[in-house]
Amino acid sequence: MSAALDEARKGLAAGEVPVGAVVVLDGRIVGAGFNQPISSHDPTAHAEVVAVRAAARAAGNYRLTGATLYVTVEPCMMCVGAMVHARIGLVVFGAAEPKAGALGSAQRAHEAPGLNHRLMVQGGVLEEECRELMQGFFRDKRS
């Protein structure tokens, strides 16, 4: 999660909402990313999607079976869909996202009956640090 926080700080420095993600496969980071929808003019450039894309390129396969994705904030529905399609094994997130979190806070998208892959989920890892990064960003934006 520390590496994901480093990615989130890169996003913060770039003027993006500070969310960071890394994908770990076979004990090493194979993909990393931070939110980039503003700078890339791409609504799908969430940290999780950027990290999954990088990991798939590094692995030479769009299936990341057995990989763990660490992300600083609970993923949205779009990102959960990407993780299901990539066959991520475990998603570890820091802070819950009560408005759009799709792994339990607002909905449980990963448990939709028609899915042919199930994600394991663990939340609350370095939660305070992840939450403070986001809250600080929005506090600064409002002032």
CSV table of N, CA and C in Angstrom, one decimal:
chain,number,residue,atom,x,y,z
A,1,MET,N,0.8,-1.2,0.0
A,1,MET,CA,0.0,0.0,0.0
A,1,MET,C,0.9,1.3,0.0
A,2,SER,N,2.1,1.1,0.6
A,2,SER,CA,3.0,2.3,0.5
A,2,SER,C,3.3,2.7,-0.9
A,3,ALA,N,3.5,1.8,-1.8
A,3,ALA,CA,3.8,2.1,-3.2
A,3,ALA,C,2.6,2.7,-3.8
A,4,ALA,N,1.4,2.3,-3.5
A,4,ALA,CA,0.2,2.9,-4.0
A,4,ALA,C,0.1,4.4,-3.5
A,5,LEU,N,0.4,4.6,-2.2
A,5,LEU,CA,0.4,6.0,-1.7
A,5,LEU,C,1.4,6.8,-2.4
A,6,ASP,N,2.6,6.3,-2.8
A,6,ASP,CA,3.6,7.0,-3.6
A,6,ASP,C,3.0,7.4,-4.9
A,7,GLU,N,2.2,6.5,-5.5
A,7,GLU,CA,1.6,6.8,-6.8
A,7,GLU,C,0.5,8.0,-6.6
A,8,ALA,N,-0.2,7.9,-5.5
A,8,ALA,CA,-1.3,8.9,-5.3
A,8,ALA,C,-0.6,10.3,-5.1
A,9,ARG,N,0.5,10.3,-4.5
A,9,ARG,CA,1.3,11.6,-4.3
A,9,ARG,C,1.7,12.1,-5.6
A,10,LYS,N,2.1,11.2,-6.6
A,10,LYS,CA,2.4,11.7,-7.9
A,10,LYS,C,1.2,12.3,-8.6
A,11,GLY,N,0.0,11.7,-8.4
A,11,GLY,CA,-1.2,12.3,-8.9
A,11,GLY,C,-1.5,13.7,-8.3
A,12,LEU,N,-1.3,13.8,-7.0
A,12,LEU,CA,-1.5,15.1,-6.3
A,12,LEU,C,-0.6,16.1,-6.9
A,13,ALA,N,0.7,15.8,-7.1
A,13,ALA,CA,1.7,16.7,-7.7
A,13,ALA,C,1.3,17.1,-9.1
A,14,ALA,N,0.6,16.2,-9.8
A,14,ALA,CA,0.1,16.5,-11.2
A,14,ALA,C,-1.2,17.2,-11.3
A,15,GLY,N,-1.8,17.5,-10.1
A,15,GLY,CA,-3.1,18.2,-10.1
A,15,GLY,C,-4.3,17.3,-10.2
A,16,GLU,N,-4.1,16.0,-10.1
A,16,GLU,CA,-5.2,15.1,-10.2
A,16,GLU,C,-5.7,14.7,-8.8
A,17,VAL,N,-6.9,14.1,-8.8
A,17,VAL,CA,-7.4,13.6,-7.5
A,17,VAL,C,-6.4,12.5,-7.1
A,18,PRO,N,-5.9,12.6,-5.8
A,18,PRO,CA,-4.8,11.7,-5.4
A,18,PRO,C,-5.2,10.3,-5.1
A,19,VAL,N,-5.3,9.5,-6.1
A,19,VAL,CA,-5.6,8.0,-5.9
A,19,VAL,C,-4.4,7.3,-6.6
A,20,GLY,N,-3.9,6.3,-6.0
A,20,GLY,CA,-2.8,5.6,-6.6
A,20,GLY,C,-3.0,4.1,-6.5
A,21,ALA,N,-2.4,3.3,-7.4
A,21,ALA,CA,-2.6,1.9,-7.4
A,21,ALA,C,-1.4,1.2,-7.9
A,22,VAL,N,-1.2,0.0,-7.4
A,22,VAL,CA,-0.1,-0.9,-8.0
A,22,VAL,C,-0.7,-2.3,-8.1
A,23,VAL,N,-0.1,-3.0,-9.0
A,23,VAL,CA,-0.5,-4.4,-9.2
A,23,VAL,C,0.8,-5.3,-8.9
A,24,VAL,N,0.6,-6.3,-8.0
A,24,VAL,CA,1.7,-7.1,-7.6
A,24,VAL,C,1.4,-8.5,-8.2
A,25,LEU,N,2.4,-9.1,-8.9
A,25,LEU,CA,2.2,-10.4,-9.4
A,25,LEU,C,3.5,-11.2,-9.1
A,26,ASP,N,3.4,-12.4,-8.6
A,26,ASP,CA,4.6,-13.1,-8.2
A,26,ASP,C,5.6,-12.4,-7.4
A,27,GLY,N,5.0,-11.6,-6.4
A,27,GLY,CA,5.8,-10.9,-5.4
A,27,GLY,C,6.5,-9.6,-5.9
A,28,ARG,N,6.2,-9.2,-7.1
A,28,ARG,CA,6.8,-7.9,-7.5
A,28,ARG,C,5.8,-7.0,-8.2
A,29,ILE,N,6.0,-5.7,-8.1
A,29,ILE,CA,5.1,-4.7,-8.7
A,29,ILE,C,5.3,-4.8,-10.2
A,30,VAL,N,4.3,-5.1,-11.0
A,30,VAL,CA,4.3,-5.1,-12.4
A,30,VAL,C,3.6,-4.0,-13.1
A,31,GLY,N,2.8,-3.3,-12.3
A,31,GLY,CA,2.0,-2.2,-12.9
A,31,GLY,C,1.8,-1.1,-11.8
A,32,ALA,N,1.8,0.1,-12.2
A,32,ALA,CA,1.6,1.2,-11.2
A,32,ALA,C,0.9,2.3,-12.0
A,33,GLY,N,0.1,3.1,-11.2
A,33,GLY,CA,-0.6,4.2,-11.8
A,33,GLY,C,-1.2,5.1,-10.8
A,34,PHE,N,-1.5,6.3,-11.3
A,34,PHE,CA,-2.3,7.3,-10.5
A,34,PHE,C,-3.4,7.9,-11.3
A,35,ASN,N,-4.3,8.5,-10.7
A,35,ASN,CA,-5.4,9.1,-11.5
A,35,ASN,C,-4.9,10.0,-12.5
A,36,GLN,N,-5.4,9.9,-13.7
A,36,GLN,CA,-5.0,10.8,-14.8
A,36,GLN,C,-6.1,11.3,-15.8
A,37,PRO,N,-7.3,11.2,-15.4
A,37,PRO,CA,-8.4,11.6,-16.3
A,37,PRO,C,-8.3,13.1,-16.8
A,38,ILE,N,-7.9,14.0,-15.9
A,38,ILE,CA,-7.8,15.4,-16.2
A,38,ILE,C,-6.8,15.6,-17.3
A,39,SER,N,-5.5,15.2,-16.9
A,39,SER,CA,-4.4,15.5,-17.8
A,39,SER,C,-4.5,14.7,-19.1
A,40,SER,N,-5.0,13.5,-19.1
A,40,SER,CA,-5.1,12.7,-20.3
A,40,SER,C,-6.3,12.8,-21.1
A,41,HIS,N,-7.3,13.6,-20.6
A,41,HIS,CA,-8.6,13.8,-21.2
A,41,HIS,C,-9.3,12.4,-21.5
A,42,ASP,N,-9.1,11.6,-20.5
A,42,ASP,CA,-9.6,10.2,-20.6
A,42,ASP,C,-10.4,9.8,-19.3
A,43,PRO,N,-11.7,9.7,-19.4
A,43,PRO,CA,-12.5,9.4,-18.2
A,43,PRO,C,-12.2,8.0,-17.7
A,44,THR,N,-11.6,7.1,-18.4
A,44,THR,CA,-11.2,5.8,-17.9
A,44,THR,C,-9.9,5.7,-17.3
A,45,ALA,N,-9.1,6.8,-17.2
A,45,ALA,CA,-7.8,6.8,-16.7
A,45,ALA,C,-7.7,6.9,-15.2
A,46,HIS,N,-8.5,6.1,-14.5
A,46,HIS,CA,-8.4,6.0,-13.1
A,46,HIS,C,-7.1,5.2,-12.7
A,47,ALA,N,-6.6,5.4,-11.5
A,47,ALA,CA,-5.4,4.8,-11.1
A,47,ALA,C,-5.4,3.3,-11.3
A,48,GLU,N,-6.5,2.7,-10.9
A,48,GLU,CA,-6.6,1.2,-11.1
A,48,GLU,C,-6.5,0.7,-12.5
A,49,VAL,N,-7.2,1.4,-13.4
A,49,VAL,CA,-7.1,1.1,-14.8
A,49,VAL,C,-5.7,1.3,-15.4
A,50,VAL,N,-5.1,2.4,-15.0
A,50,VAL,CA,-3.7,2.7,-15.5
A,50,VAL,C,-2.8,1.6,-15.0
A,51,ALA,N,-2.9,1.2,-13.7
A,51,ALA,CA,-2.1,0.1,-13.2
A,51,ALA,C,-2.3,-1.2,-13.8
A,52,VAL,N,-3.6,-1.6,-14.1
A,52,VAL,CA,-3.9,-2.8,-14.7
A,52,VAL,C,-3.4,-2.9,-16.1
A,53,ARG,N,-3.5,-1.8,-16.9
A,53,ARG,CA,-3.0,-1.7,-18.2
A,53,ARG,C,-1.5,-1.9,-18.2
A,54,ALA,N,-0.8,-1.2,-17.3
A,54,ALA,CA,0.7,-1.4,-17.3
A,54,ALA,C,1.1,-2.8,-16.9
A,55,ALA,N,0.3,-3.4,-16.0
A,55,ALA,CA,0.6,-4.8,-15.5
A,55,ALA,C,0.4,-5.8,-16.7
A,56,ALA,N,-0.7,-5.6,-17.4
A,56,ALA,CA,-1.0,-6.5,-18.5
A,56,ALA,C,0.1,-6.4,-19.6
A,57,ARG,N,0.6,-5.2,-19.9
A,57,ARG,CA,1.7,-5.0,-20.8
A,57,ARG,C,2.9,-5.7,-20.3
A,58,ALA,N,3.3,-5.5,-19.0
A,58,ALA,CA,4.5,-6.1,-18.5
A,58,ALA,C,4.4,-7.7,-18.5
A,59,ALA,N,3.2,-8.2,-18.2
A,59,ALA,CA,3.0,-9.6,-18.1
A,59,ALA,C,2.8,-10.3,-19.5
A,60,GLY,N,2.5,-9.4,-20.5
A,60,GLY,CA,2.3,-9.9,-21.8
A,60,GLY,C,1.0,-10.7,-21.9
A,61,ASN,N,0.1,-10.3,-21.1
A,61,ASN,CA,-1.2,-11.0,-21.0
A,61,ASN,C,-2.3,-10.2,-20.4
A,62,TYR,N,-3.4,-10.1,-20.9
A,62,TYR,CA,-4.5,-9.3,-20.3
A,62,TYR,C,-5.1,-10.0,-19.1
A,63,ARG,N,-4.8,-11.2,-18.9
A,63,ARG,CA,-5.2,-12.0,-17.7
A,63,ARG,C,-4.1,-11.9,-16.6
A,64,LEU,N,-4.5,-11.4,-15.5
A,64,LEU,CA,-3.5,-11.2,-14.4
A,64,LEU,C,-3.9,-12.1,-13.3
A,65,THR,N,-4.2,-13.4,-13.6
A,65,THR,CA,-4.6,-14.4,-12.6
A,65,THR,C,-3.6,-14.4,-11.4
A,66,GLY,N,-4.2,-14.3,-10.2
A,66,GLY,CA,-3.4,-14.4,-9.0
A,66,GLY,C,-2.8,-13.1,-8.6
A,67,ALA,N,-3.0,-12.0,-9.3
A,67,ALA,CA,-2.4,-10.7,-9.0
A,67,ALA,C,-3.2,-10.1,-7.9
A,68,THR,N,-2.5,-9.2,-7.1
A,68,THR,CA,-3.1,-8.4,-6.1
A,68,THR,C,-3.0,-7.0,-6.5
A,69,LEU,N,-4.1,-6.2,-6.5
A,69,LEU,CA,-4.1,-4.8,-6.8
A,69,LEU,C,-4.3,-4.1,-5.5
A,70,TYR,N,-3.4,-3.2,-5.2
A,70,TYR,CA,-3.5,-2.3,-4.0
A,70,TYR,C,-3.9,-0.9,-4.5
A,71,VAL,N,-4.9,-0.3,-3.9
A,71,VAL,CA,-5.3,1.0,-4.3
A,71,VAL,C,-5.7,1.8,-3.0
A,72,THR,N,-5.4,3.1,-3.1
A,72,THR,CA,-5.6,3.9,-1.9
A,72,THR,C,-7.0,4.2,-1.5
A,73,VAL,N,-7.9,4.2,-2.5
A,73,VAL,CA,-9.4,4.4,-2.2
A,73,VAL,C,-10.2,3.3,-2.9
A,74,GLU,N,-11.2,2.9,-2.2
A,74,GLU,CA,-12.1,1.9,-2.7
A,74,GLU,C,-12.5,2.2,-4.1
A,75,PRO,N,-12.4,1.2,-5.0
A,75,PRO,CA,-12.6,1.4,-6.4
A,75,PRO,C,-14.1,1.6,-6.8
A,76,CYS,N,-14.3,2.3,-7.9
A,76,CYS,CA,-15.7,2.5,-8.5
A,76,CYS,C,-16.1,1.3,-9.3
A,77,MET,N,-17.3,1.3,-9.8
A,77,MET,CA,-17.8,0.2,-10.6
A,77,MET,C,-17.0,0.0,-11.8
A,78,MET,N,-16.6,1.0,-12.5
A,78,MET,CA,-15.8,0.8,-13.8
A,78,MET,C,-14.6,0.0,-13.4
A,79,CYS,N,-13.9,0.5,-12.4
A,79,CYS,CA,-12.6,-0.2,-12.1
A,79,CYS,C,-12.8,-1.6,-11.6
A,80,VAL,N,-13.8,-1.9,-10.8
A,80,VAL,CA,-14.1,-3.2,-10.4
A,80,VAL,C,-14.4,-4.1,-11.7
A,81,GLY,N,-15.1,-3.6,-12.7
A,81,GLY,CA,-15.3,-4.3,-13.9
A,81,GLY,C,-14.0,-4.7,-14.6
A,82,ALA,N,-13.1,-3.7,-14.6
A,82,ALA,CA,-11.8,-3.9,-15.3
A,82,ALA,C,-11.0,-5.0,-14.5
A,83,MET,N,-11.1,-5.0,-13.2
A,83,MET,CA,-10.4,-6.0,-12.4
A,83,MET,C,-11.0,-7.4,-12.6
A,84,VAL,N,-12.3,-7.5,-12.7
A,84,VAL,CA,-12.9,-8.8,-12.9
A,84,VAL,C,-12.4,-9.3,-14.3
A,85,HIS,N,-12.4,-8.5,-15.3
A,85,HIS,CA,-12.0,-8.9,-16.6
A,85,HIS,C,-10.5,-9.3,-16.7
A,86,ALA,N,-9.7,-8.7,-15.8
A,86,ALA,CA,-8.3,-9.0,-15.8
A,86,ALA,C,-8.0,-10.2,-14.9
A,87,ARG,N,-9.0,-10.7,-14.2
A,87,ARG,CA,-8.9,-11.8,-13.3
A,87,ARG,C,-8.0,-11.5,-12.1
A,88,ILE,N,-8.0,-10.3,-11.6
A,88,ILE,CA,-7.3,-10.0,-10.4
A,88,ILE,C,-7.8,-10.9,-9.3
A,89,GLY,N,-6.8,-11.4,-8.5
A,89,GLY,CA,-7.2,-12.3,-7.4
A,89,GLY,C,-7.7,-11.6,-6.1
A,90,LEU,N,-7.0,-10.6,-5.7
A,90,LEU,CA,-7.2,-9.9,-4.5
A,90,LEU,C,-7.1,-8.4,-4.7
A,91,VAL,N,-8.1,-7.6,-4.2
A,91,VAL,CA,-8.1,-6.2,-4.2
A,91,VAL,C,-7.9,-5.7,-2.8
A,92,VAL,N,-6.9,-4.9,-2.5
A,92,VAL,CA,-6.7,-4.3,-1.2
A,92,VAL,C,-6.8,-2.8,-1.3
A,93,PHE,N,-7.7,-2.2,-0.5
A,93,PHE,CA,-7.9,-0.8,-0.6
A,93,PHE,C,-7.7,-0.1,0.8
A,94,GLY,N,-7.4,1.1,0.7
A,94,GLY,CA,-7.1,1.9,1.9
A,94,GLY,C,-8.4,2.5,2.5
A,95,ALA,N,-8.8,3.6,2.0
A,95,ALA,CA,-10.0,4.3,2.5
A,95,ALA,C,-11.3,3.9,1.7
A,96,ALA,N,-12.4,3.7,2.5
A,96,ALA,CA,-13.7,3.5,1.9
A,96,ALA,C,-14.1,4.7,1.1
A,97,GLU,N,-15.0,4.5,0.1
A,97,GLU,CA,-15.5,5.6,-0.7
A,97,GLU,C,-17.1,5.5,-0.6
A,98,PRO,N,-17.7,6.2,0.4
A,98,PRO,CA,-19.1,6.0,0.6
A,98,PRO,C,-20.0,6.4,-0.5
A,99,LYS,N,-19.6,7.3,-1.4
A,99,LYS,CA,-20.5,7.7,-2.5
A,99,LYS,C,-20.5,6.7,-3.7
A,100,ALA,N,-19.3,6.2,-4.0
A,100,ALA,CA,-19.2,5.5,-5.3
A,100,ALA,C,-18.4,4.2,-5.1
A,101,GLY,N,-18.0,3.8,-3.9
A,101,GLY,CA,-17.3,2.6,-3.6
A,101,GLY,C,-18.0,1.4,-4.0
A,102,ALA,N,-17.5,0.6,-4.9
A,102,ALA,CA,-18.2,-0.6,-5.5
A,102,ALA,C,-17.8,-1.9,-4.9
A,103,LEU,N,-17.0,-1.9,-3.8
A,103,LEU,CA,-16.6,-3.1,-3.1
A,103,LEU,C,-17.3,-3.3,-1.8
A,104,GLY,N,-18.3,-2.5,-1.5
A,104,GLY,CA,-19.0,-2.6,-0.2
A,104,GLY,C,-19.7,-1.4,0.3
A,105,SER,N,-19.1,-0.2,0.0
A,105,SER,CA,-19.6,1.0,0.6
A,105,SER,C,-20.9,1.5,0.0
A,106,ALA,N,-20.9,1.6,-1.3
A,106,ALA,CA,-22.2,2.0,-2.0
A,106,ALA,C,-22.9,0.8,-2.7
A,107,GLN,N,-22.1,-0.1,-3.1
A,107,GLN,CA,-22.6,-1.3,-3.8
A,107,GLN,C,-21.5,-2.4,-3.7
A,108,ARG,N,-21.9,-3.6,-4.1
A,108,ARG,CA,-21.0,-4.8,-4.1
A,108,ARG,C,-20.9,-5.3,-5.5
A,109,ALA,N,-20.4,-4.5,-6.4
A,109,ALA,CA,-20.3,-4.9,-7.8
A,109,ALA,C,-19.6,-6.2,-8.1
A,110,HIS,N,-18.6,-6.5,-7.3
A,110,HIS,CA,-17.9,-7.7,-7.5
A,110,HIS,C,-18.7,-9.0,-7.2
A,111,GLU,N,-19.9,-8.8,-6.6
A,111,GLU,CA,-20.7,-10.0,-6.3
A,111,GLU,C,-21.9,-10.1,-7.2
A,112,ALA,N,-21.9,-9.4,-8.3
A,112,ALA,CA,-23.0,-9.5,-9.3
A,112,ALA,C,-23.2,-11.0,-9.7
A,113,PRO,N,-24.4,-11.5,-9.8
A,113,PRO,CA,-24.6,-12.9,-10.0
A,113,PRO,C,-24.0,-13.4,-11.4
A,114,GLY,N,-24.0,-12.6,-12.4
A,114,GLY,CA,-23.6,-13.0,-13.7
A,114,GLY,C,-22.1,-13.1,-14.0
A,115,LEU,N,-21.3,-12.6,-13.0
A,115,LEU,CA,-19.9,-12.6,-13.2
A,115,LEU,C,-19.2,-14.0,-13.2
A,116,ASN,N,-18.3,-14.2,-14.0
A,116,ASN,CA,-17.6,-15.5,-14.1
A,116,ASN,C,-16.3,-15.5,-13.3
A,117,HIS,N,-16.0,-14.4,-12.6
A,117,HIS,CA,-14.8,-14.4,-11.8
A,117,HIS,C,-15.1,-13.6,-10.5
A,118,ARG,N,-14.6,-14.0,-9.4
A,118,ARG,CA,-14.8,-13.4,-8.1
A,118,ARG,C,-13.5,-12.8,-7.6
A,119,LEU,N,-13.6,-11.6,-7.1
A,119,LEU,CA,-12.5,-10.9,-6.4
A,119,LEU,C,-12.5,-11.1,-4.9
A,120,MET,N,-11.4,-11.4,-4.3
A,120,MET,CA,-11.3,-11.3,-2.9
A,120,MET,C,-11.0,-9.8,-2.5
A,121,VAL,N,-11.5,-9.4,-1.4
A,121,VAL,CA,-11.4,-8.0,-1.1
A,121,VAL,C,-10.9,-7.8,0.4
A,122,GLN,N,-10.0,-6.9,0.6
A,122,GLN,CA,-9.6,-6.5,1.9
A,122,GLN,C,-9.5,-4.9,2.0
A,123,GLY,N,-10.2,-4.3,2.9
A,123,GLY,CA,-10.2,-2.9,3.0
A,123,GLY,C,-9.6,-2.4,4.3
A,124,GLY,N,-9.3,-1.1,4.3
A,124,GLY,CA,-8.9,-0.5,5.6
A,124,GLY,C,-7.4,-0.6,5.8
A,125,VAL,N,-6.6,-0.9,4.8
A,125,VAL,CA,-5.1,-1.0,4.9
A,125,VAL,C,-4.5,0.4,4.8
A,126,LEU,N,-3.8,0.9,5.8
A,126,LEU,CA,-3.3,2.2,5.9
A,126,LEU,C,-4.4,3.2,5.6
A,127,GLU,N,-5.6,2.9,6.1
A,127,GLU,CA,-6.8,3.7,5.9
A,127,GLU,C,-6.6,5.2,6.3
A,128,GLU,N,-6.1,5.4,7.4
A,128,GLU,CA,-5.9,6.8,7.9
A,128,GLU,C,-5.1,7.7,7.0
A,129,GLU,N,-4.0,7.1,6.5
A,129,GLU,CA,-3.1,7.8,5.6
A,129,GLU,C,-3.7,8.1,4.3
A,130,CYS,N,-4.4,7.0,3.8
A,130,CYS,CA,-5.1,7.2,2.5
A,130,CYS,C,-6.2,8.2,2.6
A,131,ARG,N,-7.0,8.2,3.6
A,131,ARG,CA,-8.1,9.1,3.8
A,131,ARG,C,-7.6,10.5,3.9
A,132,GLU,N,-6.5,10.7,4.7
A,132,GLU,CA,-6.0,12.1,4.9
A,132,GLU,C,-5.5,12.7,3.6
A,133,LEU,N,-4.9,11.9,2.8
A,133,LEU,CA,-4.4,12.4,1.5
A,133,LEU,C,-5.6,12.9,0.7
A,134,MET,N,-6.7,12.2,0.6
A,134,MET,CA,-7.9,12.6,-0.1
A,134,MET,C,-8.5,13.8,0.5
A,135,GLN,N,-8.7,13.8,1.8
A,135,GLN,CA,-9.4,14.9,2.5
A,135,GLN,C,-8.6,16.1,2.4
A,136,GLY,N,-7.3,16.0,2.5
A,136,GLY,CA,-6.4,17.2,2.4
A,136,GLY,C,-6.5,17.8,1.0
A,137,PHE,N,-6.6,17.0,0.0
A,137,PHE,CA,-6.7,17.5,-1.4
A,137,PHE,C,-8.0,18.3,-1.5
A,138,PHE,N,-9.1,17.7,-1.1
A,138,PHE,CA,-10.4,18.4,-1.2
A,138,PHE,C,-10.5,19.6,-0.3
A,139,ARG,N,-9.9,19.6,0.9
A,139,ARG,CA,-9.9,20.7,1.8
A,139,ARG,C,-9.1,21.9,1.1
A,140,ASP,N,-8.0,21.6,0.5
A,140,ASP,CA,-7.2,22.6,-0.2
A,140,ASP,C,-8.0,23.2,-1.4
A,141,LYS,N,-8.7,22.3,-2.1
A,141,LYS,CA,-9.5,22.8,-3.3
A,141,LYS,C,-10.6,23.8,-2.9
A,142,ARG,N,-11.2,23.5,-1.7
A,142,ARG,CA,-12.3,24.3,-1.2
A,142,ARG,C,-11.8,25.7,-0.7
A,143,SER,N,-10.6,25.7,-0.3
A,143,SER,CA,-10.1,27.0,0.3
A,143,SER,C,-9.4,27.9,-0.7
